[in-house]
XYZ file of C-alpha atoms in Angstrom:
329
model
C 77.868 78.743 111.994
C 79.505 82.376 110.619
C 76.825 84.418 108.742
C 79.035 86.234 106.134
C 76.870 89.584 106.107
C 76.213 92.303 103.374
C 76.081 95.538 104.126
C 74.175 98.613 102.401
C 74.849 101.907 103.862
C 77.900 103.340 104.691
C 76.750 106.538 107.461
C 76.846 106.495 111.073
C 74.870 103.350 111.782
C 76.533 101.294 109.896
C 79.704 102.562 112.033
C 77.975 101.154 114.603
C 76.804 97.980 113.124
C 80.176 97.078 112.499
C 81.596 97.640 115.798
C 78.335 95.338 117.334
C 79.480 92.966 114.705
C 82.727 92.549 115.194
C 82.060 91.388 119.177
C 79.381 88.578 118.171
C 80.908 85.160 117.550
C 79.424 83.750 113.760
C 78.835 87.068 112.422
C 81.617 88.130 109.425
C 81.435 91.497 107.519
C 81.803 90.390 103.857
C 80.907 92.523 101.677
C 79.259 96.348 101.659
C 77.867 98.075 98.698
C 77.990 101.773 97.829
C 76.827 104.514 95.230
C 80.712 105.180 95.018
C 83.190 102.979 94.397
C 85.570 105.169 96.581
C 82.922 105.724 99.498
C 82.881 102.354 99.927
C 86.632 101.255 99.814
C 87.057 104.047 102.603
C 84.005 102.342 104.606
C 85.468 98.868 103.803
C 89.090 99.658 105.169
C 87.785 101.710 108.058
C 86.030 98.241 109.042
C 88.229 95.333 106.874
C 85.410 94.371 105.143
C 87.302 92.599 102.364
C 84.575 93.197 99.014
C 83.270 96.546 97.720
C 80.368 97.005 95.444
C 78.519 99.441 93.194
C 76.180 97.222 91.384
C 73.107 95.743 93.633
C 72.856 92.481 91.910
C 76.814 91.837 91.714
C 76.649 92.166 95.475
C 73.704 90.030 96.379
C 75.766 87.216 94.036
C 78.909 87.487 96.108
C 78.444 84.690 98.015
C 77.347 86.736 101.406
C 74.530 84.804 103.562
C 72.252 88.007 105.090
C 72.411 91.871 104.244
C 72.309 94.712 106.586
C 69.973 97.322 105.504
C 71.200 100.784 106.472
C 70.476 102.941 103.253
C 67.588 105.532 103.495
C 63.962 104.729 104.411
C 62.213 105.197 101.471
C 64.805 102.538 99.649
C 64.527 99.735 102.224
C 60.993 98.126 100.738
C 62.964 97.635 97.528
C 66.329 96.540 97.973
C 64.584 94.272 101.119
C 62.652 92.704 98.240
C 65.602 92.152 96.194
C 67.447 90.391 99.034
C 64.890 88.087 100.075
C 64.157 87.300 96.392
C 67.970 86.035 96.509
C 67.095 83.880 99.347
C 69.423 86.311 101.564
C 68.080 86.640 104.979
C 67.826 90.869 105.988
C 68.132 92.733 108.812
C 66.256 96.156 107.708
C 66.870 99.046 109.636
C 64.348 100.621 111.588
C 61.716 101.901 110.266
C 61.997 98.952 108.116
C 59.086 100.368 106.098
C 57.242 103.542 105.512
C 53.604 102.116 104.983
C 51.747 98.777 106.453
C 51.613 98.082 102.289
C 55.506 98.201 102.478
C 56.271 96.251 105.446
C 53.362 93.654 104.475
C 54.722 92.606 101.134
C 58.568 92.195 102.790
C 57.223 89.697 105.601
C 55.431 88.235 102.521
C 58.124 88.007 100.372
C 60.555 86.407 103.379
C 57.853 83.963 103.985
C 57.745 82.774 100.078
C 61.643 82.420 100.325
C 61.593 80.781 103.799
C 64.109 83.650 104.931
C 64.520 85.541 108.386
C 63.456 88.886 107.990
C 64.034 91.353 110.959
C 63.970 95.108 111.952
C 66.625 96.175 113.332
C 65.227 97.945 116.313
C 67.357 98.022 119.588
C 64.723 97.713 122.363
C 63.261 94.623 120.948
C 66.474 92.936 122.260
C 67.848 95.118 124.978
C 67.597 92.807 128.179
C 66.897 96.255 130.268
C 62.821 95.756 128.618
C 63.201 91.953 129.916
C 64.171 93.929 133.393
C 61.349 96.508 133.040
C 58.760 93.297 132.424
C 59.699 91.371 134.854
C 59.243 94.521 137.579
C 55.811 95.582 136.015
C 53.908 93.607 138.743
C 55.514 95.599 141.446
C 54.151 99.464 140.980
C 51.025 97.805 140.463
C 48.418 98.502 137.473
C 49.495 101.192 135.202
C 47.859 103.729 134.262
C 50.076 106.179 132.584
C 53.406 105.500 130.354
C 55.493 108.696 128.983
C 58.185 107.539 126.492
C 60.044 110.192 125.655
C 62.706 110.597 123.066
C 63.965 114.201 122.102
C 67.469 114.978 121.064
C 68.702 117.954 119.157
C 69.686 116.736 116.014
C 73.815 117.239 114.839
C 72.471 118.151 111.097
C 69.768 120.640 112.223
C 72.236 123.532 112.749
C 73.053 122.913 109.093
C 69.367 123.011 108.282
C 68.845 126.383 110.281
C 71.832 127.857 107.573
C 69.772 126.692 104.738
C 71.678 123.521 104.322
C 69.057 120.288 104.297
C 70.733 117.085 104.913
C 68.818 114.009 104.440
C 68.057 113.575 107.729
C 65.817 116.938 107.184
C 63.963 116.043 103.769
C 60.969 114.435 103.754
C 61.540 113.380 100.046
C 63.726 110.179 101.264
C 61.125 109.046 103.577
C 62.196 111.059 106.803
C 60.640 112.292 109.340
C 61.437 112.881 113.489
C 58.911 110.302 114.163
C 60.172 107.543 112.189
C 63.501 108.366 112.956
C 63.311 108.557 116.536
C 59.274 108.979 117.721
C 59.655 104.808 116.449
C 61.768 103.940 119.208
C 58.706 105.231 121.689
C 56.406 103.779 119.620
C 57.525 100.591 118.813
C 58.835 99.803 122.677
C 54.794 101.139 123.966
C 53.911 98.332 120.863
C 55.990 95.647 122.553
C 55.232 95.576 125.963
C 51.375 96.805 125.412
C 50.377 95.332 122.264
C 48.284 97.509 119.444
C 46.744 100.698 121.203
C 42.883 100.757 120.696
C 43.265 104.779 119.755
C 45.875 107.016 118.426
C 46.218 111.108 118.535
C 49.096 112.568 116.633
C 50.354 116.325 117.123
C 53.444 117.188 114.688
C 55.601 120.337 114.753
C 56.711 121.140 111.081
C 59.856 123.005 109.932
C 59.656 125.255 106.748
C 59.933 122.235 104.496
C 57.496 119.802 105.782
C 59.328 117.791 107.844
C 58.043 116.700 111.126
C 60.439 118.150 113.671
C 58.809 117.177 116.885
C 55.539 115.691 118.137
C 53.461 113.939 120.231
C 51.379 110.459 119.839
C 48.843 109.510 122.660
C 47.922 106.163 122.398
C 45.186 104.742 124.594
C 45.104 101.297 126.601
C 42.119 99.846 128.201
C 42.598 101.362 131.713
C 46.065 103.942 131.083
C 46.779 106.076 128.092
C 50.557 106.187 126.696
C 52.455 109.316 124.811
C 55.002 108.973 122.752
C 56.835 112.402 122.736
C 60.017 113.050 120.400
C 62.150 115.505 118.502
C 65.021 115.981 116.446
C 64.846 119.512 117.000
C 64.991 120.583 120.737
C 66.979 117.903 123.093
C 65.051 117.111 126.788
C 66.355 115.966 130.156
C 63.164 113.957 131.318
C 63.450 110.417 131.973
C 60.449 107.913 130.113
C 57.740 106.931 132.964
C 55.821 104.131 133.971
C 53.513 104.960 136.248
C 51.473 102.459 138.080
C 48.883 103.103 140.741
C 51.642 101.860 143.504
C 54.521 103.160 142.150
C 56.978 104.367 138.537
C 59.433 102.666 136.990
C 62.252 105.781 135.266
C 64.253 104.835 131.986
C 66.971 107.245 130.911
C 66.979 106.699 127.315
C 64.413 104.728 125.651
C 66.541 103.067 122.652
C 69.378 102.111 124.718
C 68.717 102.233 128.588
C 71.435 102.515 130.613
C 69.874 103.388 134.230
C 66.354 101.941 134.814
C 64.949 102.640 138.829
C 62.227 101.786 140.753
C 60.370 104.430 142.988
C 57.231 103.447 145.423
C 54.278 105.356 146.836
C 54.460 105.474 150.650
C 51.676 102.723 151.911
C 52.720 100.483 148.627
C 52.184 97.011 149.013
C 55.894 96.190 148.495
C 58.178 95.381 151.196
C 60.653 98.289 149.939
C 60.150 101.733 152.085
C 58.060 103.619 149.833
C 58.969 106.877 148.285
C 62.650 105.130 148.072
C 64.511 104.866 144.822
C 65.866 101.777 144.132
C 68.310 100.872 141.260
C 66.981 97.727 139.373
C 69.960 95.677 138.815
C 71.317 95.706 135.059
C 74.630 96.371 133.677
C 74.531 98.145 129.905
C 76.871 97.774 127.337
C 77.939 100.798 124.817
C 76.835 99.628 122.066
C 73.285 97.201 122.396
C 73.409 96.914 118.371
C 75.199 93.640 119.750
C 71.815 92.439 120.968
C 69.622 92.412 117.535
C 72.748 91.001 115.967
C 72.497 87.809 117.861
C 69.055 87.616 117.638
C 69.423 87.715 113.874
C 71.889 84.403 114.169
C 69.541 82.907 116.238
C 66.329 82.928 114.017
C 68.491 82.054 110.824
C 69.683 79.150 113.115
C 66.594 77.970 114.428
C 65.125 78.986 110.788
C 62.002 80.896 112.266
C 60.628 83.103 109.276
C 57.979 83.661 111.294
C 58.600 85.347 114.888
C 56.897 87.952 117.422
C 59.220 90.510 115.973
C 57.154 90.732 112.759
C 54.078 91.551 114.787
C 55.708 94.631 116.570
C 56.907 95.998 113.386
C 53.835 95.567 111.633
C 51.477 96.925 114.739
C 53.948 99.841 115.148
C 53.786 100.509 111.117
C 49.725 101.276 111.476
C 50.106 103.241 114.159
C 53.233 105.217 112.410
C 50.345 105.040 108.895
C 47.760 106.655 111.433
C 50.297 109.449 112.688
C 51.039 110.399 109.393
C 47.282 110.953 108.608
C 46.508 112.861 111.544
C 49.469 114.782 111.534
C 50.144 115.197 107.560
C 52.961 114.294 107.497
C 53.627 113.397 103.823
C 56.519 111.752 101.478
């Protein structure tokens, strides 16, 4: 099977789509549409993507099997719509919507036109959260998880001159914790399910964007934080702390070291207080991952999957945050 794939966006991530892309067998970049007719040519030769397009509709009747959804958040609901309304199957970039309205009506619309829809959200598919599961059992039961993601944003020393990007303006549905407070969230959402509460603290800039935050999220038995920020960049590693030992992650969204410390008198045979390397070999770009997922459902044909449930339990909490926290678009 080759998936001839559609792609929307032309920044960064799609950069990085296309390299992820080009390393899975049955996946074929066939198409991307642009704004600009010359943004996209220089896009489409960077990555030999052999069609360029301006006009939404021409693009969707190309002759392309699935689109890529990279554009900006507050445009995904739409041109998600559109695609599955062309029977195209879509992988929607995280946060594939910016309401539990939103994201209901595109798992909706993908059921009526018995298409895969998916969000494209690394840790879903990372085997390092496979690795993480399976060692759960051995630091016993938790009752504490810090995920923490908080990385000084390239585009916020342009937004300190005066200069706001849109990765700094709220208008286009943006905020730090749908940017990157989603990649805490949604990973505490698939390994924990739905938290029973939720307490948001947000850090605003001069405009109204959320800069920085924290979510607590309570469990029957542990509470969970989410902490993140596109404005200040932190060295800590994301916790799981059980009541016989911690499991560290270095970076939530794409793990590349995950270890394994134990409380002395532990009941597991290792020597406690040791740190022990779980065994798990990255690669540099895990993009690859959700990419062969994607072939997989469209394969199998499952419209319906878990990862609907994780993006739709992640959503209300995200709705909730907002609400607490004000955070507005």
């Amino acid at each position: 099977m080759t998936l001839k794939i559609g792609m929307i966006g032309t920044n960064f991530i799609s950069d990085d789509f296309c390299e992820a892309a080009s390393q899975v067998p049955g996946a074929e970049l066939y198409a991307v549409c642009s704004r600009k007719q010359e943004t996209g040519k220089a896009f489409a030769d960077k990555h030999g993507i052999p069609r360029v397009y301006t006009d939404y509709d021409e693009f969707l009747d190309s002759g392309l099997d699935a689109v890529y959804v990279a554009s900006p958040n507050f445009a995904h609901c739409s041109q998600t719509l559109r695609a599955l309304d062309h029977k195209k199957h879509v992988l929607c970039e995280k946060v594939m919507a910016v309401s539990e309205q939103e994201a209901r009506s595109m798992i909706d619309c993908s059921r009526e036109n018995d298409v895969v829809l998916l969000e494209a959200m690394r840790p879903d598919f990372d085997p390092a959260y496979d690795l993480i599961e399976k060692h759960l059992p051995r630091i016993g039961k938790l009752r504490r998880v810090t995920f923490e993601f908080c990385q000084y944003s390239s585009r916020y020393d342009s937004y300190r001159e005066g200069v706001v990007q849109n990765a700094f303006n709220p208008k286009l549905g943006n905020a730090a914790v749908m940017d990157i407070g989603v990649y805490c969230i949604h990973s505490l959402v698939r390994l924990f399910g739905a938290p029973k509460n939720v307490k948001a603290l947000s850090t605003k800039l001069s405009n109204g964007f959320d800069g920085s935050g924290i979510v607590l999220m309570e469990y029957d038995g542990m509470t969970a934080e989410a902490v993140y920020s596109k404005i200040a960049a932190s060295v800590n590693p994301s916790v799981l702390q059980g009541e016989d030992g911690s499991i560290m992650i270095d970076y939530v969204s794409k793990p590349e070291t995950i270890s394994l410390r134990l409380r002395e008198g532990s009941r597991d045979t290792l020597e406690g207080g040791k740190i022990e390397r779980l065994p798990f070999t990255p690669v540099k770009n895990n993009m690859i991952f959700e990419i062969q997922e994607f072939l997989k459902l469209i394969q199998k044909k499952e419209v319906d999957h878990k990862y609907l449930k994780y993006s739709l339990d992640t959503i209300r909490v995200l709705d909730e945050v907002r609400r607490q926290a004000g955070i507005c678009f």
